CSV table of C-alpha atoms in Angstrom, one decimal:
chain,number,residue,atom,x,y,z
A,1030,UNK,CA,12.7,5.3,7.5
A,1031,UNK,CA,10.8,2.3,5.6
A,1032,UNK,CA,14.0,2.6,3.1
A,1033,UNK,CA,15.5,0.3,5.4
A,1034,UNK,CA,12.7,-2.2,5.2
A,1035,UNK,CA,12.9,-1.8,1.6
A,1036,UNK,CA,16.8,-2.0,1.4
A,1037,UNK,CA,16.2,-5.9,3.3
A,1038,UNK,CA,13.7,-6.9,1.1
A,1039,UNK,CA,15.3,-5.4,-1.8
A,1040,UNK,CA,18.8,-7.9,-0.7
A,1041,UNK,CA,16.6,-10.8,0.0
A,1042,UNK,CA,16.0,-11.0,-3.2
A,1043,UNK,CA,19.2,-10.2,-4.7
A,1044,UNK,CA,20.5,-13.0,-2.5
A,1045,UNK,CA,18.4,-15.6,-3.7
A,1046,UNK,CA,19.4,-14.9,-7.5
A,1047,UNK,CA,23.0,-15.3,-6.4
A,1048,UNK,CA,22.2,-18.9,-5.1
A,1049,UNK,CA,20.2,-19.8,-7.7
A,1050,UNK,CA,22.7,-19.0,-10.4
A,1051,UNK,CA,25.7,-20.5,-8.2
A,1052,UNK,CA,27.1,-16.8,-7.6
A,1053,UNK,CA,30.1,-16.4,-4.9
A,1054,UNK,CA,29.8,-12.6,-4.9
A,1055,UNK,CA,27.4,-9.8,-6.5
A,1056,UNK,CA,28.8,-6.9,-8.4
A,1057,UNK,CA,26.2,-4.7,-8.8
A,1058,UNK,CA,22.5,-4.2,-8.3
A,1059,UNK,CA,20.2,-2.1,-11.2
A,1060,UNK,CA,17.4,0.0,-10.0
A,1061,UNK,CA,14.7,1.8,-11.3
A,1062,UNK,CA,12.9,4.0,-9.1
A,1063,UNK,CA,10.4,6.8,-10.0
A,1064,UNK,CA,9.7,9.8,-7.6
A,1065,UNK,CA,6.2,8.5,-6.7
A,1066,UNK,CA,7.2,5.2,-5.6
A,1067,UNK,CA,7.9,6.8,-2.0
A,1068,UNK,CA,11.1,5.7,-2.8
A,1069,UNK,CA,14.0,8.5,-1.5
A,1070,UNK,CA,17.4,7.2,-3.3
A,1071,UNK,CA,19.8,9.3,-1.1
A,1072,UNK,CA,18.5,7.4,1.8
A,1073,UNK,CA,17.8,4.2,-0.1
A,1074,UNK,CA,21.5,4.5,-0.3
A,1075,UNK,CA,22.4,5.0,3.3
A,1076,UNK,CA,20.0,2.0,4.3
A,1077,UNK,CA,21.6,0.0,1.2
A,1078,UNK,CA,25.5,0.8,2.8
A,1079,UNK,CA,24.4,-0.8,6.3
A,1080,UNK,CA,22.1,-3.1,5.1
A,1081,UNK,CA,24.3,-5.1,2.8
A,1082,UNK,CA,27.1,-5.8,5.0
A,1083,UNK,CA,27.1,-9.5,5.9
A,1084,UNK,CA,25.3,-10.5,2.6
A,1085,UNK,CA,26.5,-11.7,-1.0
A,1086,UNK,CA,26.4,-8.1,-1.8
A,1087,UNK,CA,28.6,-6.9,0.6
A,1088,UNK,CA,31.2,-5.1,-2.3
A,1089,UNK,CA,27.7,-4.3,-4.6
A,1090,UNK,CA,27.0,-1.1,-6.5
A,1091,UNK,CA,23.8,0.7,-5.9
A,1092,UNK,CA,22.9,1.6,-9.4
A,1093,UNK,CA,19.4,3.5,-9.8
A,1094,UNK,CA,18.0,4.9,-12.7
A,1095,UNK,CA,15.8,7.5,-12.1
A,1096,UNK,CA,12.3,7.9,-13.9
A,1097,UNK,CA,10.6,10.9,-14.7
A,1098,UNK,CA,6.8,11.7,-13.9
A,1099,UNK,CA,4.8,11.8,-17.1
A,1100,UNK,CA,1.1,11.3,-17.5
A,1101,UNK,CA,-1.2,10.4,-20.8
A,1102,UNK,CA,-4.2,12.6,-21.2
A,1103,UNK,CA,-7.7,10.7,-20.9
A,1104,UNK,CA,-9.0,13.6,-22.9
A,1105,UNK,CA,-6.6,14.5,-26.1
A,1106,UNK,CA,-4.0,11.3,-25.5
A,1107,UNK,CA,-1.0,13.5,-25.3
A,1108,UNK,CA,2.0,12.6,-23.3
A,1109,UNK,CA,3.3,15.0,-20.6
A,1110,UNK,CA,6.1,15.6,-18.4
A,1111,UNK,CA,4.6,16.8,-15.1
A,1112,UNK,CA,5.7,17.3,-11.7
A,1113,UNK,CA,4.6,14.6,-8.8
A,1114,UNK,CA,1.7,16.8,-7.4
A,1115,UNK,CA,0.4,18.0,-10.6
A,1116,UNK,CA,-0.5,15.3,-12.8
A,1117,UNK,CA,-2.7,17.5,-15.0
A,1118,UNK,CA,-2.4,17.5,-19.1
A,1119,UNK,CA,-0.1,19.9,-20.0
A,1120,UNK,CA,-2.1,20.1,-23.4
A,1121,UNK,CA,-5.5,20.4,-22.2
A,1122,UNK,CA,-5.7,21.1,-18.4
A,1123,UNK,CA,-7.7,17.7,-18.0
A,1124,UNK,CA,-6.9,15.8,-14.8
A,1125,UNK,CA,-8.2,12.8,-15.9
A,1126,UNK,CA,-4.5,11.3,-16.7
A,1127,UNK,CA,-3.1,7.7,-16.6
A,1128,UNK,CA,0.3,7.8,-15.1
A,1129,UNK,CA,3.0,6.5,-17.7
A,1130,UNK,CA,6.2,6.4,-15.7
A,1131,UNK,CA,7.3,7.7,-12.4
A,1132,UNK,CA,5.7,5.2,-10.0
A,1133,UNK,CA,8.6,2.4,-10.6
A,1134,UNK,CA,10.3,0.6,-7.6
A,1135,UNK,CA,12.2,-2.2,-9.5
A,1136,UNK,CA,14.7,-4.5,-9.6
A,1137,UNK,CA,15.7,-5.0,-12.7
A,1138,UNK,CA,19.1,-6.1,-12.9
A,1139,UNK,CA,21.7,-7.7,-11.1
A,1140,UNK,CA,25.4,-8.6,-11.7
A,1141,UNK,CA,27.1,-11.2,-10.1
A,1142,UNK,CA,30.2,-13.3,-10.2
A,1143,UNK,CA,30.3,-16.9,-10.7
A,1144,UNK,CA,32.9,-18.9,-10.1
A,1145,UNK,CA,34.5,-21.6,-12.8
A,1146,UNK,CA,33.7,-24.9,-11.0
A,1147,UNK,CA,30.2,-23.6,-10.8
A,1148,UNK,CA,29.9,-22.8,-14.5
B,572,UNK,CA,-6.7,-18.6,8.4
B,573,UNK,CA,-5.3,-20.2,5.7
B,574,UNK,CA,-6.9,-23.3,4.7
B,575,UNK,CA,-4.2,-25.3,2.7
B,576,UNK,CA,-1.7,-23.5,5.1
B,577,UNK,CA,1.9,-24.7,2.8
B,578,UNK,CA,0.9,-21.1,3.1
B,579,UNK,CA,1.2,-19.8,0.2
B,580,UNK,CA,2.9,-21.2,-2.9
B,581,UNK,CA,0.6,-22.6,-5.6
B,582,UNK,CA,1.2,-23.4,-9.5
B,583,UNK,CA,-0.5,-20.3,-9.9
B,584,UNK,CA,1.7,-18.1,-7.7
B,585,UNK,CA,4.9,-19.9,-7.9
B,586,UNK,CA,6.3,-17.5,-10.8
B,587,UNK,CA,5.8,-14.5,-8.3
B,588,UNK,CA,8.6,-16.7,-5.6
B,589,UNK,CA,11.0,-17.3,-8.0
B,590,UNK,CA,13.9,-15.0,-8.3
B,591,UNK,CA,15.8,-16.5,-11.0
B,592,UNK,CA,15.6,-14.6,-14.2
B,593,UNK,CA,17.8,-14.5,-17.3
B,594,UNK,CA,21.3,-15.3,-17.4
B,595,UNK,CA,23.5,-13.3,-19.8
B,596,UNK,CA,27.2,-12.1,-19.8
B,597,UNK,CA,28.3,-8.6,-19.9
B,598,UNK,CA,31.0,-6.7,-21.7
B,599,UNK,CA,33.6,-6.4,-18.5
B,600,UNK,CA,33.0,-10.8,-18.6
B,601,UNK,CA,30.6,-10.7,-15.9
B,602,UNK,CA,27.3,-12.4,-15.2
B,603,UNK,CA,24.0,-10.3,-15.7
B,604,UNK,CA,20.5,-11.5,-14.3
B,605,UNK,CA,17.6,-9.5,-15.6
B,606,UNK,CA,15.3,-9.6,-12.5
B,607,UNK,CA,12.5,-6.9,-13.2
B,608,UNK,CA,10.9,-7.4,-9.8
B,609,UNK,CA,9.3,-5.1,-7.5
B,610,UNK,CA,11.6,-3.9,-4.6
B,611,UNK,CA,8.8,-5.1,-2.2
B,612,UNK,CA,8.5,-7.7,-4.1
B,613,UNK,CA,8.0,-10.6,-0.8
B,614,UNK,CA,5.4,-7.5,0.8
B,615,UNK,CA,3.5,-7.8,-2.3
B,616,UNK,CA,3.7,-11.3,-2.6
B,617,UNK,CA,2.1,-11.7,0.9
B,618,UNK,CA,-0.2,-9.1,-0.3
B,619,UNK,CA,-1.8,-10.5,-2.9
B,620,UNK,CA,-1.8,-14.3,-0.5
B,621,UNK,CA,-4.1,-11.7,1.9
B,622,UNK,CA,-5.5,-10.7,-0.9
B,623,UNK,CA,-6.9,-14.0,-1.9
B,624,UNK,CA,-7.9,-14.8,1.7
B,625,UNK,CA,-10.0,-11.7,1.7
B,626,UNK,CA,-12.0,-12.5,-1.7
B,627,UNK,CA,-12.3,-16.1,-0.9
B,628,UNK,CA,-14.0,-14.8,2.7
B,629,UNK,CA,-16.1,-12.6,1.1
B,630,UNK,CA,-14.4,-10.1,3.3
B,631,UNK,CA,-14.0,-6.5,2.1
B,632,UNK,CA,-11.0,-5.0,3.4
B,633,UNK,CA,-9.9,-1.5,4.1
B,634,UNK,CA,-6.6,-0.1,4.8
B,635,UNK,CA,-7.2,2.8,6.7
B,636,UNK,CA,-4.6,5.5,6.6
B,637,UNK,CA,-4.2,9.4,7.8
B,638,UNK,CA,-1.6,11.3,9.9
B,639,UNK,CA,-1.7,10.3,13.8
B,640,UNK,CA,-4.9,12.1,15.6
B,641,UNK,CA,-6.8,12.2,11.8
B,642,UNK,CA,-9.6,10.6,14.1
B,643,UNK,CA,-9.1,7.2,12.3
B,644,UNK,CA,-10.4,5.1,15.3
B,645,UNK,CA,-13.2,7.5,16.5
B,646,UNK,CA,-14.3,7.4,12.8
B,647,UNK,CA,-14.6,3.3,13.1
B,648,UNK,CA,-16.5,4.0,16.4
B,649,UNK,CA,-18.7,6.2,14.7
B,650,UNK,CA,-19.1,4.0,11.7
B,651,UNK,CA,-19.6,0.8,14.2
B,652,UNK,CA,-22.7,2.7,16.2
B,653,UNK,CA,-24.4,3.0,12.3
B,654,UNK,CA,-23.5,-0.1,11.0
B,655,UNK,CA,-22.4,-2.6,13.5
B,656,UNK,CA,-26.1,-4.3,14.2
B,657,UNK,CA,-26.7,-5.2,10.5
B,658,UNK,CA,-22.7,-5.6,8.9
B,659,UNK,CA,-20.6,-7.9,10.7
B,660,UNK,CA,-17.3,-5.6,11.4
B,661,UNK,CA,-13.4,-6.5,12.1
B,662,UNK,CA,-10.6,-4.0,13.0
B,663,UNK,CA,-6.7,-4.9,13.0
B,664,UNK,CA,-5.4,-1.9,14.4
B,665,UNK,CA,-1.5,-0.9,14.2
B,666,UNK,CA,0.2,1.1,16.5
B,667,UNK,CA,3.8,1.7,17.4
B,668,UNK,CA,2.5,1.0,21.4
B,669,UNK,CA,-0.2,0.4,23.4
B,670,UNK,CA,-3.9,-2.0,23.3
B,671,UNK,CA,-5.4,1.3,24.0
B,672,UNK,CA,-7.0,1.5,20.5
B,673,UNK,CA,-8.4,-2.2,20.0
B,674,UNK,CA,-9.7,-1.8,23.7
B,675,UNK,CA,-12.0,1.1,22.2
B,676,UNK,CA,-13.0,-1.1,19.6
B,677,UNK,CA,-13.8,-3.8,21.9
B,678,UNK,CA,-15.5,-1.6,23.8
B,679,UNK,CA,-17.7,-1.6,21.0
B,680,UNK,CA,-18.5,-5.0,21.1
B,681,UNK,CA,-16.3,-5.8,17.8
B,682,UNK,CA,-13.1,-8.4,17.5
B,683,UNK,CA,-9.7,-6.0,17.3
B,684,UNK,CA,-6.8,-7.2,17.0
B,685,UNK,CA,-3.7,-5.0,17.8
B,686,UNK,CA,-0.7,-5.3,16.2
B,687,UNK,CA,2.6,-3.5,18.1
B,688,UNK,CA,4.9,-2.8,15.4
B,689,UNK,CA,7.9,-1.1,17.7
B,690,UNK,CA,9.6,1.4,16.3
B,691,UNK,CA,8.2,0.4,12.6
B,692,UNK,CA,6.0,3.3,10.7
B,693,UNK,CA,3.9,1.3,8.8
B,694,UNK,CA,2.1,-2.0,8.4
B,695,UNK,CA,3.6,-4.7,6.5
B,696,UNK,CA,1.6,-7.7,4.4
B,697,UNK,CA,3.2,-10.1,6.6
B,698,UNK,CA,1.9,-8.4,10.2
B,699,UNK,CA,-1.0,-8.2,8.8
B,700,UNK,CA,-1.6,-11.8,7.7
B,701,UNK,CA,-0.3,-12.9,11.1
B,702,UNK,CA,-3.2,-11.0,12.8
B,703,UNK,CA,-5.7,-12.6,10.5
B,704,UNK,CA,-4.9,-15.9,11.7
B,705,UNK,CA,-6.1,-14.6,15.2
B,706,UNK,CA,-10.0,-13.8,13.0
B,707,UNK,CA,-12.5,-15.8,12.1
B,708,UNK,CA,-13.3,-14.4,8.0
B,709,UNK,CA,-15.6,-16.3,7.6
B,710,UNK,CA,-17.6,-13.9,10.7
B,711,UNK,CA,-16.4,-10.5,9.0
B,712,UNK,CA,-18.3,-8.7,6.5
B,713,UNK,CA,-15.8,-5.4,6.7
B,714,UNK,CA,-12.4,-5.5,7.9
B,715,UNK,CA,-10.5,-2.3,8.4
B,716,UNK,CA,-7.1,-2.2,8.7
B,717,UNK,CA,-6.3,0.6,10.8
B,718,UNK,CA,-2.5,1.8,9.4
B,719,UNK,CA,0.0,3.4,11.8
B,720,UNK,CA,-0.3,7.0,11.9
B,721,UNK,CA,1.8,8.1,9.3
B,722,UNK,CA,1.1,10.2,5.8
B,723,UNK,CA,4.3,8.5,4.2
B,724,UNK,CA,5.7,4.9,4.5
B,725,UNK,CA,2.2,3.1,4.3
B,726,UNK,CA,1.2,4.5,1.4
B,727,UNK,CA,4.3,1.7,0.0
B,728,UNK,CA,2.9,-1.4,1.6
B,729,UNK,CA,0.5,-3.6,-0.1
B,730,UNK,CA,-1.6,-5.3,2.5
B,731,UNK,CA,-4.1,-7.4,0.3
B,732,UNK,CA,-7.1,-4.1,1.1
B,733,UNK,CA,-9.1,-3.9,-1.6
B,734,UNK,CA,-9.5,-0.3,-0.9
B,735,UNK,CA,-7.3,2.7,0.4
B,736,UNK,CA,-9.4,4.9,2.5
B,737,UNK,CA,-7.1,7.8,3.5
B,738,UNK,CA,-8.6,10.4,6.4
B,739,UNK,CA,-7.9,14.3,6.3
B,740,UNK,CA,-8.7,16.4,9.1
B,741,UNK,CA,-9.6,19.9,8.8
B,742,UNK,CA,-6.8,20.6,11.3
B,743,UNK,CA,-4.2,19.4,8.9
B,744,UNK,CA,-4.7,22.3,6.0
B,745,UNK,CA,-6.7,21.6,2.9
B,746,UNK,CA,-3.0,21.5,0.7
B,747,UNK,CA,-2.2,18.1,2.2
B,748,UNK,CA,-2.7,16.0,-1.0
B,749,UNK,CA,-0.1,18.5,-2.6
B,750,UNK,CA,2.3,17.9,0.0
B,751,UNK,CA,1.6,13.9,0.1
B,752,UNK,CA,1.5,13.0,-3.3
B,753,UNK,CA,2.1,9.3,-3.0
B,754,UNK,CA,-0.7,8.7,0.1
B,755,UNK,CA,-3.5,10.3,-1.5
B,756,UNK,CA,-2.8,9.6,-5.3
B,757,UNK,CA,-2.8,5.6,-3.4
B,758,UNK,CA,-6.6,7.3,-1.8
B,759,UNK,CA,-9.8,4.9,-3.4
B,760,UNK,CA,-12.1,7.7,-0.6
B,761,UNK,CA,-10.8,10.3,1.1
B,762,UNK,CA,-12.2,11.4,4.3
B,763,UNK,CA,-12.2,15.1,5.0
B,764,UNK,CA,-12.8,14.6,9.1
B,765,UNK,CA,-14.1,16.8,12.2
B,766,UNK,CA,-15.9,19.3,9.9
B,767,UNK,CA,-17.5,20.6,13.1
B,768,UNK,CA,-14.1,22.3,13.5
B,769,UNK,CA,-14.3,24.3,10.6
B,770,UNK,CA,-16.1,27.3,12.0
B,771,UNK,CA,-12.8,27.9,14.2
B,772,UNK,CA,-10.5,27.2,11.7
B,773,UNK,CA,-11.6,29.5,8.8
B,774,UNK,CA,-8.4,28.6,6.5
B,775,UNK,CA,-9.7,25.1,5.5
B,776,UNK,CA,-11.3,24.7,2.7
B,777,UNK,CA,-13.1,21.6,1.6
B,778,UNK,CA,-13.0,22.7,-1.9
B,779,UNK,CA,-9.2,23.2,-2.1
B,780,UNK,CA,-8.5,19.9,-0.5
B,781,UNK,CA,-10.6,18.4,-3.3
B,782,UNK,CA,-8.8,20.5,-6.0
B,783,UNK,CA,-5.3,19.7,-4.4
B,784,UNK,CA,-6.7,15.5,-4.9
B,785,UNK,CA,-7.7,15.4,-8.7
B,786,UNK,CA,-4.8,17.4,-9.0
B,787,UNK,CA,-3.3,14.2,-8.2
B,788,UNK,CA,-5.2,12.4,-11.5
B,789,UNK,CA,-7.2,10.8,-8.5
B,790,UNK,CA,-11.6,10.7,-8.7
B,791,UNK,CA,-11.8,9.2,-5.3
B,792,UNK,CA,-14.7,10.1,-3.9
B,793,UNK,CA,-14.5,12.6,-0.9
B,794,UNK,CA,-16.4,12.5,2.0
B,795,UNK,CA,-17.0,15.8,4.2
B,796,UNK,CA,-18.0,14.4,7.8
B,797,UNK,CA,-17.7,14.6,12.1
B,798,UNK,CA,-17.9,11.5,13.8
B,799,UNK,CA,-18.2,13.5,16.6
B,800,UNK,CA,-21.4,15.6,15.9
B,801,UNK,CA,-22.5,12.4,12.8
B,802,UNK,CA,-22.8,15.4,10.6
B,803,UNK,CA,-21.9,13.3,6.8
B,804,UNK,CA,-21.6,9.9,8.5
B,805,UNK,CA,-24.8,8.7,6.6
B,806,UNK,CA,-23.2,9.6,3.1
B,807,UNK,CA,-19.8,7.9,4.4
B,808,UNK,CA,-21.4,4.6,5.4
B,809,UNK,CA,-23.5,4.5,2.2
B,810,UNK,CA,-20.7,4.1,0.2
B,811,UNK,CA,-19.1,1.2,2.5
B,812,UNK,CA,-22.1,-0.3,2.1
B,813,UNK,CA,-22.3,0.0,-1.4
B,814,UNK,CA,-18.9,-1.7,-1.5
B,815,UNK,CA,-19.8,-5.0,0.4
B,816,UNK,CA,-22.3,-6.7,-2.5
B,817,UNK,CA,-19.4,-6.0,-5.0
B,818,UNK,CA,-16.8,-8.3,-2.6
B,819,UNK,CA,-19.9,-10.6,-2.3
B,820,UNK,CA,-20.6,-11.7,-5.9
B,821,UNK,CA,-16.8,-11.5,-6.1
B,822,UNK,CA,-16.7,-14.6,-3.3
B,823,UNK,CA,-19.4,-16.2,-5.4
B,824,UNK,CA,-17.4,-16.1,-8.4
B,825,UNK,CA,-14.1,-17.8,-6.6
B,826,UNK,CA,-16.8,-20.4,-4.8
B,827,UNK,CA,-18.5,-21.2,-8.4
B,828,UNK,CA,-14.5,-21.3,-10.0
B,829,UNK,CA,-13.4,-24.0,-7.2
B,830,UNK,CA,-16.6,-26.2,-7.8
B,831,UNK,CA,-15.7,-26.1,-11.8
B,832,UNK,CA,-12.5,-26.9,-11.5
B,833,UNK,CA,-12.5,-29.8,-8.4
C-alpha cells in the first residue's frame, strides 16, 4: 500500500505551492501517471480521499491523466504501442527498445485559490 | 555522515526543493501552477543527497531486492565468505521486524545496520540516509542495501543505489519478470537463486526467466547461482567486483572536482 506514502508526499508538495503563491485553498491537483510507474490510480485515489483531509487540499480534485506504454526500436527507430510486459518492437521483434512514455509519476499541475488581499 | 550537515540544500540542488512553479490564470478565473515534479519527488531528492554521499565515499551501493525467502541475506553471507577478506563490505538491512537478519551479518564479522520499518513494505531514501549516519563510508567498499521483502513497492523508491540487483528463486516460477514488470525492468543483475533446487522442481527454466527479462527491454546481466552449494557464486562476485573500480575513479573525479574548484 506504498500509494499512501505516495499520496503524503504527493500533498507535501502540493502544500508547499499553496504557501508559496499565498493560496487559501487548492482546487485541484493534475497528474500524470503511466502504468509502469507502480503507480495503481484507483487506489492512489482511496489513499488521496484520506490523505488530504486536514490539508490545503482538503475540497481538491484528483485529476490523472493516464499514459500509454510505448517503446522506440533501438533497431528500425519505429514507435510502438506495447503492453507493460512486452516492450518488444512491434515492427521488428527487437527488444532492444527505449521506453517513450508509460513510466510517468508527475505532478504537473495544480490549481489553487488565492485570495484578493494576497494578490 | 554528512559532512556539511545543513544537510542537504546547495546552490546546486536548491532548484530540486523548490516547489514554486509558474503562475497562470485559468478559464473558470482560477489560479494554475505548472509543477511538473515527480510524485516522490522529496524520496528522490533524498535519493540523489545518498547518492552523492555514496560517490563522494567511494562507496558502491546496491539495493538489493526479491520477494521474502529469495535468499537475499544467505546470498550476502555467501558473497561475504568470497569477498569479505579483500573488499571491505556494509549491509543496511530492512525488515518489517526483528535484528535477526543484521545479527547473521554480524555474525559474519561485517557492520549491519537494521532498519524496522513497522508495517511499511519498502525502504524509503530517508530510512536509509538515517542508517548511514550510524556507518563509517569512508570503511565501506560495497554497501548493500537489503530491501524489505517485497516484488512491488521498492521497485518505486529511489535510495541513492547505484545499482538494482533484484534476486529470483527457482521456487518462484521462471514467468516472474512478466508478472513484475516494474521490479525487474528497475533490475541492473538479476539473480536466478538456489539452482541446486532445480532438479526437484523441473518447471523452472533458467532460459524462460531470461526471455520473460529482455522481454522487459532490460540486458541486465543474469546470474544462475546457490549460495548454498557456491555453484555460480564465482561468476556473481566477479561482476561486483568489476563494479567497485568504476565507483573508484568515479570518487577520484568528485576529489579532483572539489580541489579545482576550492
Amino acid at each position: 500500500m506504498h500509494e499512501l506514502a505516495v499520496c503524503r508526499s504527493l500533498l507535501r508538495q502540493v502544500e508547499r505551492v499553496a504557501m508559496q503563491h499565498g493560496a487559501d485553498e487548492v482546487a485541484s491537483i493534475h497528474l500524470s501517471i503511466g502504468p509502469l510507474s507502480g503507480i495503481e490510480v484507483p487506489l492512489l485515489e482511496q489513499a488521496f480521499s484520506i490523505a488530504r483531509a486536514g490539508t490545503v487540499a482538503e475540497g481538491a480534485e484528483l485529476v490523472t491523466s493516464l499514459k500509454g506504454v510505448r517503446v522506440r526500436c533501438g533497431r528500425c527507430d519505429k514507435e510502438s504501442a506495447v503492453t507493460v510486459n512486452r516492450l518488444v518492437c512491434l515492427h521488428c521483434g527487437d527488444w532492444r527498445t527505449q521506453l517513450v512514455s508509460g513510466d510517468e509519476m508527475e505532478l504537473t499541475r495544480v490549481e489553487i485559490n488565492i485570495p484578493e488581499t494576497v494578490n | 555522515m554528512c559532512d556539511t550537515c545543513g544537510c542537504n540544500v546547495t546552490p546546486g540542488n536548491e532548484n530540486l526543493v523548490q516547489a514554486g512553479g509558474k503562475l497562470a490564470s485559468t478559464s473558470s478565473g482560477r489560479d494554475s501552477v505548472e509543477v511538473l515534479h515527480g510524485l516522490l519527488h522529496e524520496n528522490d531528492h533524498q535519493a540523489q543527497h545518498n547518492r552523492e554521499h555514496f560517490e563522494r565515499h567511494g562507496v558502491l551501493a546496491i539495493n538489493l531486492m526479491s520477494s521474502p525467502g529469495s535468499g537475499k541475506t544467505r546470498l550476502l553471507e555467501a558473497t561475504i565468505d568470497d569477498l569479505g577478506r579483500d573488499k571491505r563490505i556494509a549491509v543496511v538491512e530492512g525488515d518489517l521486524e526483528t535484528e535477526r537478519d543484521a545479527m547473521r551479518i554480524r555474525e559474519k564479522g561485517v557492520p549491519a545496520i537494521q532498519i524496522t520499518t513497522g508495517s511499511a513494505c519498502h525502504l524509503d531514501a530517508h530510512m536509509v540516509h538515517d542508517a548511514l549516519h550510524r556507518l563509517d563510508l569512508d570503511a565501506v567498499d560495497i554497501l548493500f542495501i537489503e530491501n524489505v521483502g517485497n516484488l512491488v513497492c521498492p521497485a518505486s523508491f529511489d535510495l541513492g543505489q547505484q545499482l538494482n540487483v533484484v534476486l529470483l528463486s527457482v521456487t518462484e516460477g521462471d514467468d516472474k519478470p512478466a508478472k513484475y514488470p516494474v521490479m525487474f525492468r528497475a533490475a541492473d543483475a538479476v539473480v536466478i537463486s538456489k539452482v541446486d533446487l532445480l532438479p526437484y522442481l523441473g518447471d523452472f527454466e533458467p532460459d524462460r526467466a531470461r526471455r520473460h527479462l529482455r522481454e522487459l527491454a532490460n540486458a541486465a546481466s543474469l546470474f544462475e547461482l546457490s549460495a548454498q552449494t557456491g555453484e555460480g557464486l564465482g561468476a556473481w562476485c566477479s561482476w561486483l567486483l568489476a563494479q567497485i573500480p568504476q565507483r573508484d575513479q568515479a570518487a577520484v573525479g568528485e576529489r579532483s572536482f572539489t580541489v579545482t574548484s576550492a
